[in-house]
PDB file of C-alpha atoms in Angstrom:
ATOM      1  CA  UNK S 160     181.849 306.337  -3.317  1.00  0.00           C
ATOM      2  CA  UNK S 161     184.896 306.564  -1.052  1.00  0.00           C
ATOM      3  CA  UNK S 162     183.927 303.181   0.442  1.00  0.00           C
ATOM      4  CA  UNK S 163     183.637 301.621  -3.030  1.00  0.00           C
ATOM      5  CA  UNK S 164     187.030 303.068  -3.960  1.00  0.00           C
ATOM      6  CA  UNK S 165     188.779 301.421  -1.016  1.00  0.00           C
ATOM      7  CA  UNK S 166     186.915 298.124  -1.404  1.00  0.00           C
ATOM      8  CA  UNK S 167     188.013 297.897  -5.050  1.00  0.00           C
ATOM      9  CA  UNK S 168     191.609 298.829  -4.175  1.00  0.00           C
ATOM     10  CA  UNK S 169     191.751 296.100  -1.513  1.00  0.00           C
ATOM     11  CA  UNK S 170     190.271 293.607  -4.012  1.00  0.00           C
ATOM     12  CA  UNK S 171     192.934 294.392  -6.597  1.00  0.00           C
ATOM     13  CA  UNK S 172     195.717 294.004  -4.026  1.00  0.00           C
ATOM     14  CA  UNK S 173     194.401 290.650  -2.797  1.00  0.00           C
ATOM     15  CA  UNK S 174     194.005 289.287  -6.329  1.00  0.00           C
ATOM     16  CA  UNK S 175     197.700 290.024  -6.866  1.00  0.00           C
ATOM     17  CA  UNK S 176     198.433 287.815  -3.853  1.00  0.00           C
ATOM     18  CA  UNK S 177     196.194 285.108  -5.301  1.00  0.00           C
ATOM     19  CA  UNK S 178     198.160 285.235  -8.563  1.00  0.00           C
ATOM     20  CA  UNK S 179     201.373 284.827  -6.551  1.00  0.00           C
ATOM     21  CA  UNK S 180     200.001 281.606  -5.021  1.00  0.00           C
ATOM     22  CA  UNK S 181     199.075 280.134  -8.407  1.00  0.00           C
ATOM     23  CA  UNK S 182     202.409 281.259  -9.903  1.00  0.00           C
ATOM     24  CA  UNK S 183     204.278 279.475  -7.101  1.00  0.00           C
ATOM     25  CA  UNK S 184     202.308 276.286  -7.810  1.00  0.00           C
ATOM     26  CA  UNK S 185     203.172 276.520 -11.506  1.00  0.00           C
ATOM     27  CA  UNK S 186     206.851 277.046 -10.656  1.00  0.00           C
ATOM     28  CA  UNK S 187     206.793 273.791  -8.644  1.00  0.00           C
ATOM     29  CA  UNK S 188     205.032 271.622 -11.217  1.00  0.00           C
ATOM     30  CA  UNK S 189     208.194 269.498 -11.540  1.00  0.00           C
ATOM     31  CA  UNK S 190     209.196 269.560  -7.845  1.00  0.00           C
ATOM     32  CA  UNK S 191     209.072 266.110  -6.234  1.00  0.00           C
ATOM     33  CA  UNK S 192     206.814 265.894  -3.196  1.00  0.00           C
ATOM     34  CA  UNK S 193     205.371 269.394  -3.668  1.00  0.00           C
ATOM     35  CA  UNK S 194     201.855 269.985  -2.353  1.00  0.00           C
ATOM     36  CA  UNK S 195     199.848 272.666  -4.131  1.00  0.00           C
ATOM     37  CA  UNK S 196     198.651 275.714  -2.216  1.00  0.00           C
ATOM     38  CA  UNK S 197     195.030 276.830  -2.448  1.00  0.00           C
ATOM     39  CA  UNK S 198     194.093 280.471  -1.740  1.00  0.00           C
ATOM     40  CA  UNK S 199     191.128 281.080   0.577  1.00  0.00           C
ATOM     41  CA  UNK S 200     189.364 284.436   0.886  1.00  0.00           C
ATOM     42  CA  UNK S 201     187.245 285.890   3.647  1.00  0.00           C
ATOM     43  CA  UNK S 202     185.186 289.078   4.009  1.00  0.00           C
ATOM     44  CA  UNK S 203     186.700 292.020   5.788  1.00  0.00           C
ATOM     45  CA  UNK S 204     184.845 293.919   8.528  1.00  0.00           C
ATOM     46  CA  UNK S 205     181.176 294.117   7.643  1.00  0.00           C
ATOM     47  CA  UNK S 206     178.291 296.042   9.162  1.00  0.00           C
ATOM     48  CA  UNK S 207     174.551 296.177   8.529  1.00  0.00           C
ATOM     49  CA  UNK S 208     172.510 299.187   7.416  1.00  0.00           C
ATOM     50  CA  UNK S 209     168.773 299.700   7.612  1.00  0.00           C
ATOM     51  CA  UNK S 210     167.180 299.464   4.156  1.00  0.00           C
ATOM     52  CA  UNK S 211     164.260 301.567   2.935  1.00  0.00           C
ATOM     53  CA  UNK S 212     161.841 298.687   3.474  1.00  0.00           C
ATOM     54  CA  UNK S 213     163.156 297.935   6.946  1.00  0.00           C
ATOM     55  CA  UNK S 214     165.452 295.116   5.845  1.00  0.00           C
ATOM     56  CA  UNK S 215     169.102 294.875   6.792  1.00  0.00           C
ATOM     57  CA  UNK S 216     171.660 295.570   4.054  1.00  0.00           C
ATOM     58  CA  UNK S 217     175.342 294.605   4.336  1.00  0.00           C
ATOM     59  CA  UNK S 218     178.052 297.236   4.118  1.00  0.00           C
ATOM     60  CA  UNK S 219     181.676 296.211   4.020  1.00  0.00           C
ATOM     61  CA  UNK S 220     185.203 296.785   2.816  1.00  0.00           C
ATOM     62  CA  UNK S 221     185.721 293.925   0.384  1.00  0.00           C
ATOM     63  CA  UNK S 222     187.620 290.696   1.007  1.00  0.00           C
ATOM     64  CA  UNK S 223     191.155 289.541   1.628  1.00  0.00           C
ATOM     65  CA  UNK S 224     193.303 286.452   1.183  1.00  0.00           C
ATOM     66  CA  UNK S 225     192.883 284.899   4.634  1.00  0.00           C
ATOM     67  CA  UNK S 226     195.166 281.888   4.217  1.00  0.00           C
ATOM     68  CA  UNK S 227     196.735 279.518   1.738  1.00  0.00           C
ATOM     69  CA  UNK S 228     195.775 275.945   2.480  1.00  0.00           C
ATOM     70  CA  UNK S 229     197.654 272.887   1.272  1.00  0.00           C
ATOM     71  CA  UNK S 230     196.313 270.141  -0.962  1.00  0.00           C
ATOM     72  CA  UNK S 231     197.694 266.893   0.467  1.00  0.00           C
ATOM     73  CA  UNK S 232     196.331 264.623  -2.255  1.00  0.00           C
ATOM     74  CA  UNK S 233     198.918 262.206  -3.647  1.00  0.00           C
ATOM     75  CA  UNK S 234     200.825 262.926  -6.829  1.00  0.00           C
ATOM     76  CA  UNK S 235     201.739 260.352  -9.449  1.00  0.00           C
ATOM     77  CA  UNK S 236     204.756 258.095  -8.893  1.00  0.00           C
ATOM     78  CA  UNK S 237     207.718 258.391 -11.238  1.00  0.00           C
ATOM     79  CA  UNK S 238     210.360 255.699 -11.527  1.00  0.00           C
ATOM     80  CA  UNK S 239     213.936 256.929 -11.006  1.00  0.00           C
ATOM     81  CA  UNK S 240     215.846 253.689 -10.447  1.00  0.00           C
ATOM     82  CA  UNK S 241     217.878 255.194  -7.587  1.00  0.00           C
ATOM     83  CA  UNK S 242     218.270 252.908  -4.577  1.00  0.00           C
ATOM     84  CA  UNK S 243     217.758 255.716  -2.070  1.00  0.00           C
ATOM     85  CA  UNK S 244     214.597 257.156  -3.632  1.00  0.00           C
ATOM     86  CA  UNK S 245     211.348 256.292  -1.867  1.00  0.00           C
ATOM     87  CA  UNK S 246     207.699 257.060  -2.553  1.00  0.00           C
ATOM     88  CA  UNK S 247     204.775 256.534  -0.178  1.00  0.00           C
ATOM     89  CA  UNK S 248     201.807 254.616  -1.567  1.00  0.00           C
ATOM     90  CA  UNK S 249     198.910 255.988   0.462  1.00  0.00           C
ATOM     91  CA  UNK S 250     198.767 258.446   3.341  1.00  0.00           C
ATOM     92  CA  UNK S 251     201.671 259.488   5.518  1.00  0.00           C
ATOM     93  CA  UNK S 252     204.903 261.447   5.611  1.00  0.00           C
ATOM     94  CA  UNK S 253     208.618 260.838   5.944  1.00  0.00           C
ATOM     95  CA  UNK S 254     210.065 262.345   9.125  1.00  0.00           C
ATOM     96  CA  UNK S 255     213.306 264.346   9.096  1.00  0.00           C
ATOM     97  CA  UNK S 256     215.416 265.106  12.168  1.00  0.00           C
ATOM     98  CA  UNK S 257     217.803 268.063  12.255  1.00  0.00           C
ATOM     99  CA  UNK S 258     220.719 267.192  14.613  1.00  0.00           C
ATOM    100  CA  UNK S 259     221.742 270.851  14.902  1.00  0.00           C
ATOM    101  CA  UNK S 260     218.404 272.188  16.154  1.00  0.00           C
ATOM    102  CA  UNK S 261     216.492 269.070  17.201  1.00  0.00           C
ATOM    103  CA  UNK S 262     213.671 270.056  14.834  1.00  0.00           C
ATOM    104  CA  UNK S 263     211.494 267.306  13.345  1.00  0.00           C
ATOM    105  CA  UNK S 264     209.775 268.051  10.049  1.00  0.00           C
ATOM    106  CA  UNK S 265     207.679 266.004   7.641  1.00  0.00           C
ATOM    107  CA  UNK S 266     207.786 265.617   3.880  1.00  0.00           C
ATOM    108  CA  UNK S 267     206.541 263.527   0.964  1.00  0.00           C
ATOM    109  CA  UNK S 268     209.793 264.042  -0.954  1.00  0.00           C
ATOM    110  CA  UNK S 269     211.713 260.792  -0.685  1.00  0.00           C
ATOM    111  CA  UNK S 270     214.818 261.770  -2.680  1.00  0.00           C
ATOM    112  CA  UNK S 271     217.290 260.727  -0.012  1.00  0.00           C
ATOM    113  CA  UNK S 272     221.058 260.436   0.102  1.00  0.00           C
ATOM    114  CA  UNK S 273     223.808 259.433   2.554  1.00  0.00           C
ATOM    115  CA  UNK S 274     225.211 261.940   5.032  1.00  0.00           C
ATOM    116  CA  UNK S 275     228.475 261.272   6.946  1.00  0.00           C
ATOM    117  CA  UNK S 276     228.740 261.836  10.688  1.00  0.00           C
ATOM    118  CA  UNK S 277     231.893 261.584  12.796  1.00  0.00           C
ATOM    119  CA  UNK S 278     231.372 259.245  15.772  1.00  0.00           C
ATOM    120  CA  UNK S 279     233.851 258.803  18.625  1.00  0.00           C
ATOM    121  CA  UNK S 280     234.259 255.350  20.122  1.00  0.00           C
ATOM    122  CA  UNK S 281     236.328 254.475  23.166  1.00  0.00           C
ATOM    123  CA  UNK S 282     239.343 252.340  22.367  1.00  0.00           C
ATOM    124  CA  UNK S 283     239.832 249.007  24.110  1.00  0.00           C
ATOM    125  CA  UNK S 284     243.260 249.968  25.481  1.00  0.00           C
ATOM    126  CA  UNK S 285     241.975 253.142  27.154  1.00  0.00           C
ATOM    127  CA  UNK S 286     243.938 255.473  24.914  1.00  0.00           C
ATOM    128  CA  UNK S 287     242.486 258.289  22.799  1.00  0.00           C
ATOM    129  CA  UNK S 288     239.015 257.547  21.362  1.00  0.00           C
ATOM    130  CA  UNK S 289     238.759 256.240  17.843  1.00  0.00           C
ATOM    131  CA  UNK S 290     236.905 258.524  15.396  1.00  0.00           C
ATOM    132  CA  UNK S 291     234.847 256.640  12.849  1.00  0.00           C
ATOM    133  CA  UNK S 292     232.641 257.885  10.052  1.00  0.00           C
ATOM    134  CA  UNK S 293     229.048 256.664  10.184  1.00  0.00           C
ATOM    135  CA  UNK S 294     226.655 257.257   7.313  1.00  0.00           C
ATOM    136  CA  UNK S 295     223.001 258.125   7.856  1.00  0.00           C
ATOM    137  CA  UNK S 296     220.106 258.323   5.445  1.00  0.00           C
ATOM    138  CA  UNK S 297     219.349 262.026   4.977  1.00  0.00           C
ATOM    139  CA  UNK S 298     217.587 264.551   2.774  1.00  0.00           C
ATOM    140  CA  UNK S 299     220.852 266.005   1.480  1.00  0.00           C
ATOM    141  CA  UNK S 300     220.644 269.107   3.701  1.00  0.00           C
ATOM    142  CA  UNK S 301     221.905 267.508   6.909  1.00  0.00           C
ATOM    143  CA  UNK S 302     218.499 266.347   8.161  1.00  0.00           C
ATOM    144  CA  UNK S 303     218.377 262.636   9.017  1.00  0.00           C
ATOM    145  CA  UNK S 304     215.524 260.351   7.968  1.00  0.00           C
ATOM    146  CA  UNK S 305     213.786 258.665  10.892  1.00  0.00           C
ATOM    147  CA  UNK S 306     213.152 254.939  10.794  1.00  0.00           C
ATOM    148  CA  UNK S 307     210.168 252.910  11.909  1.00  0.00           C
ATOM    149  CA  UNK S 308     211.494 253.053  15.473  1.00  0.00           C
ATOM    150  CA  UNK S 309     211.671 256.855  15.425  1.00  0.00           C
ATOM    151  CA  UNK S 310     215.470 257.010  15.329  1.00  0.00           C
ATOM    152  CA  UNK S 311     217.867 258.075  12.507  1.00  0.00           C
ATOM    153  CA  UNK S 312     218.762 255.286  10.106  1.00  0.00           C
ATOM    154  CA  UNK S 313     222.428 254.267  10.112  1.00  0.00           C
ATOM    155  CA  UNK S 314     223.401 252.809   6.715  1.00  0.00           C
ATOM    156  CA  UNK S 315     226.166 250.297   6.159  1.00  0.00           C
ATOM    157  CA  UNK S 316     224.851 248.819   2.919  1.00  0.00           C
ATOM    158  CA  UNK S 317     222.831 251.201   0.681  1.00  0.00           C
ATOM    159  CA  UNK S 318     221.457 248.269  -1.308  1.00  0.00           C
ATOM    160  CA  UNK S 319     219.960 246.584   1.776  1.00  0.00           C
ATOM    161  CA  UNK S 320     216.330 247.023   2.849  1.00  0.00           C
ATOM    162  CA  UNK S 321     216.258 250.155   4.984  1.00  0.00           C
ATOM    163  CA  UNK S 322     213.601 250.587   7.713  1.00  0.00           C
ATOM    164  CA  UNK S 323     212.373 253.956   6.447  1.00  0.00           C
ATOM    165  CA  UNK S 324     209.537 255.173   8.642  1.00  0.00           C
ATOM    166  CA  UNK S 325     206.189 256.521   7.429  1.00  0.00           C
ATOM    167  CA  UNK S 326     204.159 258.585   9.885  1.00  0.00           C
ATOM    168  CA  UNK S 327     200.548 259.719   9.997  1.00  0.00           C
ATOM    169  CA  UNK S 328     199.537 263.089  11.443  1.00  0.00           C
ATOM    170  CA  UNK S 329     196.142 263.280  13.125  1.00  0.00           C
ATOM    171  CA  UNK S 330     195.135 266.679  11.726  1.00  0.00           C
ATOM    172  CA  UNK S 331     196.935 267.874   8.602  1.00  0.00           C
ATOM    173  CA  UNK S 332     195.155 271.232   8.427  1.00  0.00           C
ATOM    174  CA  UNK S 333     197.413 273.957   9.740  1.00  0.00           C
ATOM    175  CA  UNK S 334     200.741 272.262   9.010  1.00  0.00           C
ATOM    176  CA  UNK S 335     203.307 275.008   8.514  1.00  0.00           C
ATOM    177  CA  UNK S 336     205.441 275.050   5.388  1.00  0.00           C
ATOM    178  CA  UNK S 337     209.144 275.158   6.207  1.00  0.00           C
ATOM    179  CA  UNK S 338     210.744 275.161   2.753  1.00  0.00           C
ATOM    180  CA  UNK S 339     212.253 272.273   0.779  1.00  0.00           C
ATOM    181  CA  UNK S 340     208.773 270.672   0.630  1.00  0.00           C
ATOM    182  CA  UNK S 341     208.784 270.197   4.410  1.00  0.00           C
ATOM    183  CA  UNK S 342     206.051 270.792   6.967  1.00  0.00           C
ATOM    184  CA  UNK S 343     206.208 271.552  10.678  1.00  0.00           C
ATOM    185  CA  UNK S 344     203.633 270.535  13.269  1.00  0.00           C
ATOM    186  CA  UNK S 345     202.022 272.733  15.901  1.00  0.00           C
ATOM    187  CA  UNK S 346     199.705 272.087  18.831  1.00  0.00           C
ATOM    188  CA  UNK S 347     196.659 271.933  16.552  1.00  0.00           C
ATOM    189  CA  UNK S 348     197.886 268.937  14.567  1.00  0.00           C
ATOM    190  CA  UNK S 349     197.338 266.354  17.287  1.00  0.00           C
ATOM    191  CA  UNK S 350     199.148 263.043  17.550  1.00  0.00           C
ATOM    192  CA  UNK S 351     201.668 261.283  15.301  1.00  0.00           C
ATOM    193  CA  UNK S 352     201.881 257.531  14.810  1.00  0.00           C
ATOM    194  CA  UNK S 353     203.617 255.027  12.578  1.00  0.00           C
ATOM    195  CA  UNK S 354     201.749 254.311   9.355  1.00  0.00           C
ATOM    196  CA  UNK S 355     201.410 250.975   7.639  1.00  0.00           C
ATOM    197  CA  UNK S 356     201.566 252.560   4.185  1.00  0.00           C
ATOM    198  CA  UNK S 357     203.603 250.755   1.567  1.00  0.00           C
ATOM    199  CA  UNK S 358     206.906 252.180   0.298  1.00  0.00           C
ATOM    200  CA  UNK S 359     207.915 252.046  -3.347  1.00  0.00           C
ATOM    201  CA  UNK S 360     211.695 251.993  -3.664  1.00  0.00           C
ATOM    202  CA  UNK S 361     213.262 253.542  -6.754  1.00  0.00           C
ATOM    203  CA  UNK S 362     210.297 255.888  -7.218  1.00  0.00           C
ATOM    204  CA  UNK S 363     209.487 259.482  -6.284  1.00  0.00           C
ATOM    205  CA  UNK S 364     206.153 261.214  -5.891  1.00  0.00           C
ATOM    206  CA  UNK S 365     205.687 264.057  -8.354  1.00  0.00           C
ATOM    207  CA  UNK S 366     204.044 267.394  -7.581  1.00  0.00           C
ATOM    208  CA  UNK S 367     200.256 267.301  -7.244  1.00  0.00           C
ATOM    209  CA  UNK S 368     199.906 270.785  -8.767  1.00  0.00           C
ATOM    210  CA  UNK S 369     197.868 270.577 -11.972  1.00  0.00           C
ATOM    211  CA  UNK S 370     198.962 272.980 -14.708  1.00  0.00           C
ATOM    212  CA  UNK S 371     195.485 273.377 -16.236  1.00  0.00           C
ATOM    213  CA  UNK S 372     193.925 274.112 -12.832  1.00  0.00           C
ATOM    214  CA  UNK S 373     196.624 276.627 -11.931  1.00  0.00           C
ATOM    215  CA  UNK S 374     196.390 278.437 -15.278  1.00  0.00           C
ATOM    216  CA  UNK S 375     192.633 278.670 -14.798  1.00  0.00           C
ATOM    217  CA  UNK S 376     193.210 280.182 -11.371  1.00  0.00           C
ATOM    218  CA  UNK S 377     195.658 282.701 -12.840  1.00  0.00           C
ATOM    219  CA  UNK S 378     193.123 283.759 -15.490  1.00  0.00           C
ATOM    220  CA  UNK S 379     190.379 284.140 -12.857  1.00  0.00           C
ATOM    221  CA  UNK S 380     192.667 286.238 -10.647  1.00  0.00           C
ATOM    222  CA  UNK S 381     193.690 288.412 -13.616  1.00  0.00           C
ATOM    223  CA  UNK S 382     190.065 289.019 -14.593  1.00  0.00           C
ATOM    224  CA  UNK S 383     189.112 289.852 -11.009  1.00  0.00           C
ATOM    225  CA  UNK S 384     192.107 292.175 -10.782  1.00  0.00           C
ATOM    226  CA  UNK S 385     191.101 294.044 -13.949  1.00  0.00           C
ATOM    227  CA  UNK S 386     187.481 294.354 -12.769  1.00  0.00           C
ATOM    228  CA  UNK S 387     188.658 295.710  -9.408  1.00  0.00           C
ATOM    229  CA  UNK S 388     190.757 298.351 -11.168  1.00  0.00           C
ATOM    230  CA  UNK S 389     187.744 299.331 -13.274  1.00  0.00           C
ATOM    231  CA  UNK S 390     185.776 299.750 -10.050  1.00  0.00           C
ATOM    232  CA  UNK S 391     188.523 302.047  -8.730  1.00  0.00           C
ATOM    233  CA  UNK S 392     188.344 304.142 -11.891  1.00  0.00           C
ATOM    234  CA  UNK S 393     184.531 304.260 -11.826  1.00  0.00           C
ATOM    235  CA  UNK S 394     184.440 305.240  -8.146  1.00  0.00           C
ATOM    236  CA  UNK S 395     186.949 308.018  -8.840  1.00  0.00           C
ATOM    237  CA  UNK S 396     184.940 309.307 -11.810  1.00  0.00           C
ATOM    238  CA  UNK S 397     181.698 309.323  -9.821  1.00  0.00           C
ATOM    239  CA  UNK S 398     183.389 311.121  -6.919  1.00  0.00           C
ATOM    240  CA  UNK S 399     184.795 313.708  -9.313  1.00  0.00           C
ATOM    241  CA  UNK S 400     181.371 314.237 -10.881  1.00  0.00           C
ATOM    242  CA  UNK S 401     179.674 314.631  -7.481  1.00  0.00           C
ATOM    243  CA  UNK S 402     182.280 317.150  -6.371  1.00  0.00           C
ATOM    244  CA  UNK S 403     181.862 319.036  -9.630  1.00  0.00           C
ATOM    245  CA  UNK S 404     178.085 319.246  -9.182  1.00  0.00           C
ATOM    246  CA  UNK S 405     178.512 320.483  -5.622  1.00  0.00           C
ATOM    247  CA  UNK S 406     180.538 323.405  -6.907  1.00  0.00           C
ATOM    248  CA  UNK S 407     178.000 324.435  -9.534  1.00  0.00           C
TER     249      UNK S 407
END
């Protein structure tokens, strides 16, 4: 019964983590470019016991939340009318470059803005350099949007056609979430190349989290949690009864 007690306790704990995943998806229903997380469970350490008829019976310690995958299916496009809003029609990501750290991240959130950067230029007369302000397309947090050539996009006329780049990633599984609807690559994600996907200007991609699906997941996790707690109570009652009989 001790084994059943611990298996049920682990199950209850892991279902709480599953509810956290679904709750986070619900909280981001209205977040542009958000990709829903999907909880995945795996069995904990299992062994095999010899059954009475010679067959092998499994003995284990329950299951745990092994990882939270990402659903990269496209969300619906919503018209905003802003000149610097972009949505990708098809597969691909926008690439963001952080000048401070050199980090490159990827996102489907195309709600861009202009970010100023002070640039020094040598004067013609050889005197002190002239400092000019150059504006770059950015995500609003200092990260610059990369163009089709892989370089940050300098903007002189916001109304002009901007060469916003769209990039495909060879293997999307395992992309690491970095906050602000961004993803980071690792060695497992393979190559990156320029995509031919169409851009829709003046639109943004909405979250692909579905409220009905997430509420269903919450209800399932709550039911599983309550059943696991009942198993804990039952295992405790049986253990108490066995100990009581041993003392008779």
